[in-house]
Short mmCIF file of C-alpha atoms in Angstrom, two decimals:
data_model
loop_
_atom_site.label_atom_id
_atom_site.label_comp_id
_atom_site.label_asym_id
_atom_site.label_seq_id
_atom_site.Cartn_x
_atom_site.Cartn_y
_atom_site.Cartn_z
CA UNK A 1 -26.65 -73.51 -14.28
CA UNK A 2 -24.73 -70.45 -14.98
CA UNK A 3 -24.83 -70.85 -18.40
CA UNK A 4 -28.91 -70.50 -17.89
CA UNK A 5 -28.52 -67.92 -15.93
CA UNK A 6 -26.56 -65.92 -18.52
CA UNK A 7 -28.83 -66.69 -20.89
CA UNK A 8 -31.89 -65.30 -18.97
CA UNK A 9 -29.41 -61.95 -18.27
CA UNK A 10 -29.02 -61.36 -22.09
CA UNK A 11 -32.59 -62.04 -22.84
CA UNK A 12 -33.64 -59.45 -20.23
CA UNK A 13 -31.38 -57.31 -21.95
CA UNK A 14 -32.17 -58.03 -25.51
CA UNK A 15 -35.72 -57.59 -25.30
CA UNK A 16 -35.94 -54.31 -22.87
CA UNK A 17 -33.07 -52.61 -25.25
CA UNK A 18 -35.74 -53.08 -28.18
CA UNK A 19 -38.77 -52.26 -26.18
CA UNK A 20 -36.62 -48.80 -25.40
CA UNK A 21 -37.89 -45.94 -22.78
CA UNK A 22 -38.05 -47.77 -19.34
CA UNK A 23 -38.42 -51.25 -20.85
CA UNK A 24 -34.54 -51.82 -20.59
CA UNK A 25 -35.28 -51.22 -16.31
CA UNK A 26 -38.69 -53.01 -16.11
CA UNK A 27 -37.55 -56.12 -18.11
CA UNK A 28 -34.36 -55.89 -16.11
CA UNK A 29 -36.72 -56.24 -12.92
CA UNK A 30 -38.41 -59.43 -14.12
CA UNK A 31 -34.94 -60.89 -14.85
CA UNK A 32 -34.11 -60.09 -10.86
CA UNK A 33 -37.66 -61.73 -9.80
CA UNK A 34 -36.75 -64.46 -11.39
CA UNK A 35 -33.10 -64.92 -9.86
CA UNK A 36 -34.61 -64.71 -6.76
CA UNK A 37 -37.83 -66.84 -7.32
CA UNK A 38 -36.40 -69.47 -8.87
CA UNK A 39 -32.56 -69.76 -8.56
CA UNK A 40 -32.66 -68.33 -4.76
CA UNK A 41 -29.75 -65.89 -5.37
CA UNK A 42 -29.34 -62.82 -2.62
CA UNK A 43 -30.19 -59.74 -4.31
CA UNK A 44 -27.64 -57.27 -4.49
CA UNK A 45 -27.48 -53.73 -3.24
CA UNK A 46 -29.36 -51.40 -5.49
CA UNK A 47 -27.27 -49.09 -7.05
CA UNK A 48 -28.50 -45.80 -4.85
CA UNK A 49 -24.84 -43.88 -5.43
CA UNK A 50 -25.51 -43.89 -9.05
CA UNK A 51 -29.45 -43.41 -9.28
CA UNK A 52 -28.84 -39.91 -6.93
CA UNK A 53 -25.46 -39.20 -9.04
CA UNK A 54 -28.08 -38.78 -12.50
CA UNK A 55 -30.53 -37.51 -10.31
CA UNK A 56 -27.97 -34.56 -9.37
CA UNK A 57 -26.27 -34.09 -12.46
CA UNK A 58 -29.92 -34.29 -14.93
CA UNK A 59 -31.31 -31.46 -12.58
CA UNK A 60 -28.87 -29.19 -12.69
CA UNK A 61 -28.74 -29.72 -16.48
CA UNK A 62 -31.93 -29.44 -16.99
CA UNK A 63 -32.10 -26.02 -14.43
CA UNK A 64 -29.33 -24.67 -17.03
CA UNK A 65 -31.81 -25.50 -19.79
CA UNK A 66 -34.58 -23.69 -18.00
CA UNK A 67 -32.41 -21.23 -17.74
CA UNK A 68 -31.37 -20.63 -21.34
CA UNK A 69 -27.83 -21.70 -20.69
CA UNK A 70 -27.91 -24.50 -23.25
CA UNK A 71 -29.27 -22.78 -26.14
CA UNK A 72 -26.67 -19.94 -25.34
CA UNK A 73 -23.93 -22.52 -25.73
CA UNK A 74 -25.85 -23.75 -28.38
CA UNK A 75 -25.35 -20.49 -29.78
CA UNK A 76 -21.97 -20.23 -29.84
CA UNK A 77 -21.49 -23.53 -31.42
CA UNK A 78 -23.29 -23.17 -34.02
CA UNK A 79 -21.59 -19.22 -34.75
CA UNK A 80 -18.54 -21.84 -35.18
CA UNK A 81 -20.03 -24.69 -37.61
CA UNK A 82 -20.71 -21.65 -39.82
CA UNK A 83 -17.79 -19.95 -39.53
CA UNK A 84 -15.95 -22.26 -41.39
CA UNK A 85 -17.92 -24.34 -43.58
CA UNK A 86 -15.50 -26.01 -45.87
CA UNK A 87 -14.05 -27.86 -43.23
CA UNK A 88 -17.51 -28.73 -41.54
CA UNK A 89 -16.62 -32.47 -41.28
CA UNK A 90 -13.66 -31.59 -38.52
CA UNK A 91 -14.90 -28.88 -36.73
CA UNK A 92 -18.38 -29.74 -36.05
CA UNK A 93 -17.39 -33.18 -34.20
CA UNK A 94 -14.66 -31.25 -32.13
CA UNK A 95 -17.42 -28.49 -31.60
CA UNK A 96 -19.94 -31.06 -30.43
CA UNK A 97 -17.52 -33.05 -28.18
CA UNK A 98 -16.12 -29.70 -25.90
CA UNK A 99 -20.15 -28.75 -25.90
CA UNK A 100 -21.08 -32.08 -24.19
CA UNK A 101 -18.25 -32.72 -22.39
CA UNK A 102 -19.12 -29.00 -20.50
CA UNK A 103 -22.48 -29.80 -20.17
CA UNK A 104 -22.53 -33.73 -19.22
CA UNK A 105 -25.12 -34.70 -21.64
CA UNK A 106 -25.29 -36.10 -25.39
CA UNK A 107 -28.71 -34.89 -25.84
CA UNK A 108 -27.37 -31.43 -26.55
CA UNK A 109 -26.71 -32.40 -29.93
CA UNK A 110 -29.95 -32.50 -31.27
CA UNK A 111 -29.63 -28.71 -31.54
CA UNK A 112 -26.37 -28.65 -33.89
CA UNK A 113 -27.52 -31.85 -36.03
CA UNK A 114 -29.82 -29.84 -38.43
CA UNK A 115 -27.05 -27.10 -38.63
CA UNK A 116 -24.97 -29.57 -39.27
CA UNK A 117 -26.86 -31.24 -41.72
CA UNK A 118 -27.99 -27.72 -43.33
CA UNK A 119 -24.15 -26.51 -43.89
CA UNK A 120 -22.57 -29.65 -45.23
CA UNK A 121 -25.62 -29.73 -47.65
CA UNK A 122 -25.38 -26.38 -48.98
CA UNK A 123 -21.59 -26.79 -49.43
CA UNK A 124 -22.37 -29.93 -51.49
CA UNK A 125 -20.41 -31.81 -48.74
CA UNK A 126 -21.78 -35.33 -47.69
CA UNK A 127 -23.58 -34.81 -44.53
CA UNK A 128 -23.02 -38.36 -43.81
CA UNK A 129 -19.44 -37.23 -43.12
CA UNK A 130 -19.84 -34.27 -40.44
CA UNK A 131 -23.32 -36.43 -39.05
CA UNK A 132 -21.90 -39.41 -38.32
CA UNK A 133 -18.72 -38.69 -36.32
CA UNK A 134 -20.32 -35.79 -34.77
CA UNK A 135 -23.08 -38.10 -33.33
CA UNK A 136 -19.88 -40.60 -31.94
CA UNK A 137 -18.50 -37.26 -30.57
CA UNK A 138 -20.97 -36.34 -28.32
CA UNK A 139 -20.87 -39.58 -27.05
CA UNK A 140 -17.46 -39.76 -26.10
CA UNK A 141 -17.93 -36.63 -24.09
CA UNK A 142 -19.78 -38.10 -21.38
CA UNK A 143 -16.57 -40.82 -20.73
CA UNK A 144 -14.20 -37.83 -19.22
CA UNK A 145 -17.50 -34.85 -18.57
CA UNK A 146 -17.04 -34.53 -14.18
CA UNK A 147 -20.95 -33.36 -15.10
CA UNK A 148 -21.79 -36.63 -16.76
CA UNK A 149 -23.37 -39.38 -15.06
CA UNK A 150 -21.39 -42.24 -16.22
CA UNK A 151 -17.52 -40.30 -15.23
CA UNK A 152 -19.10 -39.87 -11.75
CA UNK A 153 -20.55 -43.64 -11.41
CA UNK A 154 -16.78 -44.94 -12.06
CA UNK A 155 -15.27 -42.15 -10.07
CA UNK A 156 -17.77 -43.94 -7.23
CA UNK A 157 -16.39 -47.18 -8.12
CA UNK A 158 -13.22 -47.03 -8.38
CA UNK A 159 -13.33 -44.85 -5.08
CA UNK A 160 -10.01 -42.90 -4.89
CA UNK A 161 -9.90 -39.20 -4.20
CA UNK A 162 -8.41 -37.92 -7.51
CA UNK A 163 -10.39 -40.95 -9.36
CA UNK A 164 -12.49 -37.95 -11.30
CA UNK A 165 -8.93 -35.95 -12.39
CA UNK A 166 -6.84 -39.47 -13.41
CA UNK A 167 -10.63 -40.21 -15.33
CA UNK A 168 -10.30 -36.62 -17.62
CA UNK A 169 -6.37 -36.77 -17.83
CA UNK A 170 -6.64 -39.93 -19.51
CA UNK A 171 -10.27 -39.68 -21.21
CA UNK A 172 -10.39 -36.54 -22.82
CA UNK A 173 -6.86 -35.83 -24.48
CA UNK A 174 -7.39 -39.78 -25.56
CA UNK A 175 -11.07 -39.02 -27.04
CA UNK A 176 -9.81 -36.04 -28.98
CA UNK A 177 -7.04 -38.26 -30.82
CA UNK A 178 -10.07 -40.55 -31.35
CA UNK A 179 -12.22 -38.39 -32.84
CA UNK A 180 -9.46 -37.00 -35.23
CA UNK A 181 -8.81 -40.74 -36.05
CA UNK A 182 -12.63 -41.18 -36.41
CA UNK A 183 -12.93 -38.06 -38.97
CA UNK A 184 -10.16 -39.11 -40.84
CA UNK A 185 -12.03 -42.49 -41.44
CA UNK A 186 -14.97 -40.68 -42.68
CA UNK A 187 -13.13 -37.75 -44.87
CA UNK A 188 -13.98 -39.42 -48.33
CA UNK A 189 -16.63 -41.81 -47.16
CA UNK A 190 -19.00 -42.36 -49.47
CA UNK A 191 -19.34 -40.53 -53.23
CA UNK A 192 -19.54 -36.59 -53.31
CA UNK A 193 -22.83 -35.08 -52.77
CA UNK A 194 -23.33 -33.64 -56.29
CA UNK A 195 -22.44 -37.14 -57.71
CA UNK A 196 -24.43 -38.95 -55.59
CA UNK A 197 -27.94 -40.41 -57.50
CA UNK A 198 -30.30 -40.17 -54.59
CA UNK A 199 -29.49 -36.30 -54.39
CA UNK A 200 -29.01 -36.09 -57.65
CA UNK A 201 -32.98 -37.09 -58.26
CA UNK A 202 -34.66 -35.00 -55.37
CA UNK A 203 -32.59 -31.73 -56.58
CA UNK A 204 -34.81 -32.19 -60.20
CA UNK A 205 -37.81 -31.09 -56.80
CA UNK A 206 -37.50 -27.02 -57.61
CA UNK A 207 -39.25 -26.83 -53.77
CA UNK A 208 -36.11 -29.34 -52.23
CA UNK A 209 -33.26 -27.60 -54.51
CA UNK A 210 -34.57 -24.19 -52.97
CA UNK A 211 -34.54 -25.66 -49.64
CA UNK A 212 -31.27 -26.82 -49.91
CA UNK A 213 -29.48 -24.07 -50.54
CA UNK A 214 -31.22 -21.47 -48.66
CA UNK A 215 -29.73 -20.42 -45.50
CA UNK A 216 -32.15 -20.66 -42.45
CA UNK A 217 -29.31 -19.55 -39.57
CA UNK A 218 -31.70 -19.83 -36.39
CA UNK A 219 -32.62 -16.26 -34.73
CA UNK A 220 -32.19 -17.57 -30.82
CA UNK A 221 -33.61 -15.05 -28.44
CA UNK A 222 -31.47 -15.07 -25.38
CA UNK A 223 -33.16 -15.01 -21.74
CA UNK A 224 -31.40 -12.67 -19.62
CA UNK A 225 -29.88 -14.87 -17.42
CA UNK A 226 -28.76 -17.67 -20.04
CA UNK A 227 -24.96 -16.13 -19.14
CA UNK A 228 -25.04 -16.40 -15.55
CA UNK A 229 -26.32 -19.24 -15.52
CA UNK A 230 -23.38 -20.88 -17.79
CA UNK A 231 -21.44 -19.46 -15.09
CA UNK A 232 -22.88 -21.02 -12.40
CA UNK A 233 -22.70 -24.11 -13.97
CA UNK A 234 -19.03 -23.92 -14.72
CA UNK A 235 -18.13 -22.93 -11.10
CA UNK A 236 -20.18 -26.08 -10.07
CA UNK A 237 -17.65 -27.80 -12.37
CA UNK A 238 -14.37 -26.03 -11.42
CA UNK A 239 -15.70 -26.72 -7.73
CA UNK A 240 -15.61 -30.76 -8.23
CA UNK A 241 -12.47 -30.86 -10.41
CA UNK A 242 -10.70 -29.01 -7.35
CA UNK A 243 -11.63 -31.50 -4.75
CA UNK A 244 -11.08 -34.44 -7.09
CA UNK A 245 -7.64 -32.71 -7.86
CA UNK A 246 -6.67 -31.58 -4.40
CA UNK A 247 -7.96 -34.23 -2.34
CA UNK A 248 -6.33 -32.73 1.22
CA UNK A 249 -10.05 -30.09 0.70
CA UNK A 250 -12.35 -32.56 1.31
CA UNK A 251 -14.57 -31.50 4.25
CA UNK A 252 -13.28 -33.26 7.35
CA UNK A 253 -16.44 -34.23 9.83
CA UNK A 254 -14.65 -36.47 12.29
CA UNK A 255 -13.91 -39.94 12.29
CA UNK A 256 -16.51 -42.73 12.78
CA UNK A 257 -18.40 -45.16 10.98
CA UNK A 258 -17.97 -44.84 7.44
CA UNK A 259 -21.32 -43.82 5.18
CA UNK A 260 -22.81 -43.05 1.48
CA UNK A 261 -21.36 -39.68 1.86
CA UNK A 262 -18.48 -40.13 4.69
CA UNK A 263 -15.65 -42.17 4.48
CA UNK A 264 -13.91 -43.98 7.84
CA UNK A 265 -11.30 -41.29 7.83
CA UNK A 266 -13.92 -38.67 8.25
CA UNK A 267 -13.77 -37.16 4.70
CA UNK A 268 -16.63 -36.44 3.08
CA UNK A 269 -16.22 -38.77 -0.26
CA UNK A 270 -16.48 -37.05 -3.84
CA UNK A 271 -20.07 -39.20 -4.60
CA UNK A 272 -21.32 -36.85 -1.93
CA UNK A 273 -19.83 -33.60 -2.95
CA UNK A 274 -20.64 -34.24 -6.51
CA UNK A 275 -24.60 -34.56 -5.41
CA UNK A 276 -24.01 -31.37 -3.29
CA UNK A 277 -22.55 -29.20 -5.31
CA UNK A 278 -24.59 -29.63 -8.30
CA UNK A 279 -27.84 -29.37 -6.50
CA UNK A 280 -26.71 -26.59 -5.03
CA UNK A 281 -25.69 -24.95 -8.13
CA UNK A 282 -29.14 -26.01 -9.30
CA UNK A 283 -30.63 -23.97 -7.06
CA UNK A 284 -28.23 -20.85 -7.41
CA UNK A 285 -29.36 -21.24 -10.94
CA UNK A 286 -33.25 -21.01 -10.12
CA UNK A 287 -32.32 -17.92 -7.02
CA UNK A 288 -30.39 -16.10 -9.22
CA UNK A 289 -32.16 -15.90 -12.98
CA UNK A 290 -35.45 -16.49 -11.25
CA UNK A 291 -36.04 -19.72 -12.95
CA UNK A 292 -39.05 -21.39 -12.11
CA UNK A 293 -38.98 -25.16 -10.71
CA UNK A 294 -41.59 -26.09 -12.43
CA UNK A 295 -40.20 -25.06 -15.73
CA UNK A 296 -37.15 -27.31 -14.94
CA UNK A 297 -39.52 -29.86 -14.39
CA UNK A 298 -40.74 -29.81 -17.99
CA UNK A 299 -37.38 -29.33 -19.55
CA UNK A 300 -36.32 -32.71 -21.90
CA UNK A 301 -33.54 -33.44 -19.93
CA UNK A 302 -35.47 -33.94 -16.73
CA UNK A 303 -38.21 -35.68 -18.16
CA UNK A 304 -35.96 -38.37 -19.71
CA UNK A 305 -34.00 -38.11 -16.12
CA UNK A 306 -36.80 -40.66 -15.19
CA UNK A 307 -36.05 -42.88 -18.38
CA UNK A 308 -32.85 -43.39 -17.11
CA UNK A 309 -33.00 -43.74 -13.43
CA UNK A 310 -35.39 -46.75 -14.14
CA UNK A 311 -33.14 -48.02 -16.69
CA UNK A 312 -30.02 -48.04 -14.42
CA UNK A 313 -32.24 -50.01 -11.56
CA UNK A 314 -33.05 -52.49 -13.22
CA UNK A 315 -30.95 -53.63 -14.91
CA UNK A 316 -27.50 -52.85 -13.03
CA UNK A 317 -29.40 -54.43 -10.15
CA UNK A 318 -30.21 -57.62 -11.66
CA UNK A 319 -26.64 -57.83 -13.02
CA UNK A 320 -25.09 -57.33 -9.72
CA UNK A 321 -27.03 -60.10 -8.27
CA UNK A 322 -26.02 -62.15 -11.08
CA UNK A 323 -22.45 -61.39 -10.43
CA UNK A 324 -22.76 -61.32 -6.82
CA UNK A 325 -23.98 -65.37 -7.23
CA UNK A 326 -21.15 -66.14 -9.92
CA UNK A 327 -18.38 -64.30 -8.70
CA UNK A 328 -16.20 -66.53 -8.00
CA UNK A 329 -16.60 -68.72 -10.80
CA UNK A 330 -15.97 -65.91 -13.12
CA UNK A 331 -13.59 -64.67 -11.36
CA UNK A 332 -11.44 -68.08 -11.74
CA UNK A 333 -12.55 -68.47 -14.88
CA UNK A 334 -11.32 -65.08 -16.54
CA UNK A 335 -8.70 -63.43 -13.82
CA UNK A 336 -5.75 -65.33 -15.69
CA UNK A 337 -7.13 -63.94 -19.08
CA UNK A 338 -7.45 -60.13 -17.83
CA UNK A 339 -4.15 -59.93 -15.49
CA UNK A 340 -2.17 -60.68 -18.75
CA UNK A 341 -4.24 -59.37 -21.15
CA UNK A 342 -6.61 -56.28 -19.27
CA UNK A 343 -7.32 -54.77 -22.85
CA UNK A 344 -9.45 -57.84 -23.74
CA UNK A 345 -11.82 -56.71 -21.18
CA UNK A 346 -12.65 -53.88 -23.91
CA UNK A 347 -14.25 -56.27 -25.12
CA UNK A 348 -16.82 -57.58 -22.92
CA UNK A 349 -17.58 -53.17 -22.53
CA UNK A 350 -18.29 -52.76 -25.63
CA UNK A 351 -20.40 -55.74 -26.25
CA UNK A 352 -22.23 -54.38 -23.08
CA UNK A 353 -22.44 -51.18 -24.10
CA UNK A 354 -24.50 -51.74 -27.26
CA UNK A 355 -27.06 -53.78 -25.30
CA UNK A 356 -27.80 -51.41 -22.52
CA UNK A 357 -27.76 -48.01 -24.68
CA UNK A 358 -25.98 -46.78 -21.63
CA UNK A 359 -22.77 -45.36 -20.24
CA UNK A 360 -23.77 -44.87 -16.86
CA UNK A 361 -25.61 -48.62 -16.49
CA UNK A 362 -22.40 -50.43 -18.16
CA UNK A 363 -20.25 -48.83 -16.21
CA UNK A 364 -21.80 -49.66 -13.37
CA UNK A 365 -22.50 -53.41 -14.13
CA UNK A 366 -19.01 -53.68 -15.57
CA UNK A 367 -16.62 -51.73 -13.87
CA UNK A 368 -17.01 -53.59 -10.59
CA UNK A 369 -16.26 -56.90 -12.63
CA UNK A 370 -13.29 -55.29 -13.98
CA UNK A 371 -12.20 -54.63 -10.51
CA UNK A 372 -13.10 -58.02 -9.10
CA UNK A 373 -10.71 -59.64 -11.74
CA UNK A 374 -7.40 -57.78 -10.95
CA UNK A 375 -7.40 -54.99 -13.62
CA UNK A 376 -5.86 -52.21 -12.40
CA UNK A 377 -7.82 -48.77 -12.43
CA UNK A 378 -5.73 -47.00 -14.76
CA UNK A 379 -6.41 -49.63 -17.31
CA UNK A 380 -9.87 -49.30 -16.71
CA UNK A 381 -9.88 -46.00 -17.03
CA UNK A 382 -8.21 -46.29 -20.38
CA UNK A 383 -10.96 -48.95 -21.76
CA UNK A 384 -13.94 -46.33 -20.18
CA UNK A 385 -14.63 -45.48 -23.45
CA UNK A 386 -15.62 -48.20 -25.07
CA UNK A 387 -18.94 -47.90 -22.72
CA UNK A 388 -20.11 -45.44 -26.09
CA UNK A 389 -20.63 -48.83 -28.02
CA UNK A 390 -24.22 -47.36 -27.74
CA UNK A 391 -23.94 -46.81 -31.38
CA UNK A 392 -23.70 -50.47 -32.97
CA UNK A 393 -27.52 -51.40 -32.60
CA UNK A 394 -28.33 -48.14 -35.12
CA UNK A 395 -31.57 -47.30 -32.70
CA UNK A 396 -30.06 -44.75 -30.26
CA UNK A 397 -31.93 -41.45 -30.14
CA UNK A 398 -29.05 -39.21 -31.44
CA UNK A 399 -27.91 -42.01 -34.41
CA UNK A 400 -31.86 -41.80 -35.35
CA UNK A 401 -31.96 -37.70 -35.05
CA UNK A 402 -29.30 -37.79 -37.22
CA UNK A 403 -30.54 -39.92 -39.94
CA UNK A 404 -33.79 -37.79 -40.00
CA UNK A 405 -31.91 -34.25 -39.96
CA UNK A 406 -30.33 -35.48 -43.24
CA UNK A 407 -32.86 -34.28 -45.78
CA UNK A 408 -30.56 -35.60 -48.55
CA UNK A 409 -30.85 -39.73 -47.08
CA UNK A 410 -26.92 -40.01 -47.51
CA UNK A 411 -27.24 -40.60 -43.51
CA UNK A 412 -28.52 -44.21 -43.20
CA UNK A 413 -29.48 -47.59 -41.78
CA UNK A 414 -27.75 -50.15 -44.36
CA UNK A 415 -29.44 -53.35 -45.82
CA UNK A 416 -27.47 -55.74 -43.44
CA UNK A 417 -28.60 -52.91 -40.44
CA UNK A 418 -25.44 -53.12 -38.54
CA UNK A 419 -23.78 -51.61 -41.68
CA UNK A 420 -24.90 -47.71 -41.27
CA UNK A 421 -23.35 -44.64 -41.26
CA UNK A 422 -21.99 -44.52 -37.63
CA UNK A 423 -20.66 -47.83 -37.38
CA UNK A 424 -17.03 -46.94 -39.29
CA UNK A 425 -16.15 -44.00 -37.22
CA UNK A 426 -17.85 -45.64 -34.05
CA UNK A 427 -15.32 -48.36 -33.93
CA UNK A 428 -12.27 -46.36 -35.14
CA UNK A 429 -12.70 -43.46 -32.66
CA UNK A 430 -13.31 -46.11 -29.93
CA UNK A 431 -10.26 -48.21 -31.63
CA UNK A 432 -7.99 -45.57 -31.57
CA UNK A 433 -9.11 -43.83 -28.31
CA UNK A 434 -8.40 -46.82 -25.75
CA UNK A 435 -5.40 -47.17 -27.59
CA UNK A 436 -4.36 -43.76 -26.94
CA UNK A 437 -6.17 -43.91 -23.52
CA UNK A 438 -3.73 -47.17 -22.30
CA UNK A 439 -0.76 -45.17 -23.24
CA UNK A 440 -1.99 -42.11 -21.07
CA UNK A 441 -2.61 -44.50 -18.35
CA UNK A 442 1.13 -45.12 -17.96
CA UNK A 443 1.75 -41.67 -16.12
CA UNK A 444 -1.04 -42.80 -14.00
#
């Protein structure tokens, strides 16, 4: 029966991953119907910490896009990638990773990718090279941002006061070893640009050969309060690292019955101070550089804010009932496996990870598993990462942006499809960084 069962899960998954948008949470939601319909299982608990954690965290992004925040940090980074544009394939990724892990999103990196693309090209470097890992970059960001949604959903989980400070001492100095591992993978990849044939034939185009090589730095005007606004949002971010760090802060209302927000000590919890303070720094944001709601209501990153809260509720929701049903079968069935041998659970993340195309749902769905069978939290800490398998199914929004930025095709989807351009540097940085991340998780 299980084996049904499991087999109903993946087909949920399968076919809402390739109907993309919402159609991962609405197929998700049939999947539950059916559990309930026809096998009788007890629904779960919907996942409410996590669904108000992105609703938090995408506002007060988007409110710094509104602002002009983004496309003044935007600004920056790019003065950077053309600073130094021999060595575009290791500074743009490292660029791009520090951007996204400030601002809690991947999306950012639409902005850079035609730089990116536009530099390497005119240096007759193989954008393929810079592209590629700089796309797995900004995806490792979110697995150690305190402003992205998938650090805060395990923080929930694994529900310990410094969970968000042990999650960025062992995430981000393990990404950034990952990362250099990843560029190193891709620092010959590939034949040079000026001896590659498919270049070689659109630069006999006068119109593309001139397009190449001119220079088309963007001319950003500024709003006024693009600056303060940055600085809001970092004090929102210093704020939450400080009570993860310092846990003896937390607000103290009293002791009684324990809460979303309140635990039975009487401490307000870090879910709860996470979804305060970055509201709040939301609306400092709006107060202060008069930003209008309703222009943070049509910024990208809220719209898509929708994409993803249906997403994560359907289909963490019909995993944890399918868990909740099976637990202690699986439980029996794999607890001897993972006590011995936690890092195999990488496995089952990353497998995960490229059917949900996202962090914040896989960690959710997985994590608790993870907990049920024995692994202990600084291990999965250490295998957080491999959530980013978001990558191996080539039809994630920044892997496509990519491969269209790259006017010169060396940035592609291969004949056998899981063969592209991100897949090499995917699985090294991801290799290398859980690697790196379990030997972190020893001073844990």
């Amino acid at each position: 029966m299980i084996l049904l069962q499991f087999a109903i899960l993946l087909a949920m998954i399968l076919i809402g991953s390739r109907l993309k948008g919402i159609g991962l949470g609405v197929m998700g939601m049939i999947g539950l119907l059916i559990f309930v319909l026809f096998f009788h299982m007890r629904p779960a608990e919907p996942p409410v910490a996590v669904l108000l954690i992105i609703l938090a965290i995408v506002t007060t992004a988007a409110t710094l896009q509104a602002a002009g925040g983004l496309d003044y940090l935007v600004s920056i980074a790019e003065k950077i990638i053309r600073r130094n544009p021999k060595y575009i394939t290791f500074i743009a990724p490292f660029t791009v990773y520090f951007l996204c892990l400030f601002a809690g999103t991947a999306h950012i990196v639409y902005s850079l990718l035609p730089i990116i693309a536009e530099v390497s090209a005119k240096k007759r470097i193989r954008p393929e090279r810079p592209l590629s890992i700089s796309v797995i970059a900004s995806h490792m960001a979110l697995t150690g941002s305190p402003m992205s949604a998938a650090t805060a959903s395990l923080a929930a989980i694994l529900a310990y006061s410094t969970a968000v400070v042990d999650i960025m001492k062992i995430c981000i100095p393990a990404c950034l070893i990952g990362i250099a591992a990843g560029v190193f993978s891709v620092w010959k990849i590939g034949k040079e640009l000026n001896e590659d044939p498919e270049f070689i034939e659109k630069m006999k185009d006068p119109v593309f050969a001139e397009s190449i090589d001119k220079t088309s730095e963007s001319d950003r005007t500024l709003k006024p309060g693009a600056k303060t606004a940055v600085f809001i949002f970092a004090s929102a971010i210093l704020l939450i690292i400080i009570f993860g760090a310092f846990p003896q802060f937390l607000p103290y209302v009293g002791e009684g019955e324990a809460g979303f927000a309140v635990g039975a000590d009487g401490a307000v919890n870090l879910t709860g101070l996470i979804i305060m303070i970055t509201l709040s720094a939301s609306a400092l944001i709006m107060i202060v550089t008069k930003t209008s709601p309703m222009l943070v209501s049509k910024m990208s990153l809220f719209t898509s804010m929708a994409t993803a809260l249906v997403s994560v509720l359907g289909v963490v929701w019909m995993s944890a009932t399918f868990m909740g049903a099976n637990n202690k079968l699986i439980e029996s069935t794999f607890r001897d496996i993972t006590s011995e041998y936690p890092f195999t659970f990488t496995f089952a993340l990353i497998i995960m990870g490229a059917l949900t195309f996202s962090q914040a749902a896989t960690t959710k769905i997985m994590m608790p598993i993870g907990l049920a069978l024995g692994i202990g939290q600084p291990h999965l800490i250490a295998m957080f990462p491999a959530v980013n398998a978001d990558f191996i199914l080539p039809g994630y929004p920044t892997l496509v942006a990519a491969m269209d930025f790259d006017r010169t095709g060396t940035t592609r989807i291969g004949k056998y499809v899981v063969n592209h351009s991100f897949m090499l540097p995917g699985l090294v940085t991801i290799a290398v960084t859980i690697a790196s991340g379990f030997l972190f998780s020893m001073f844990i």
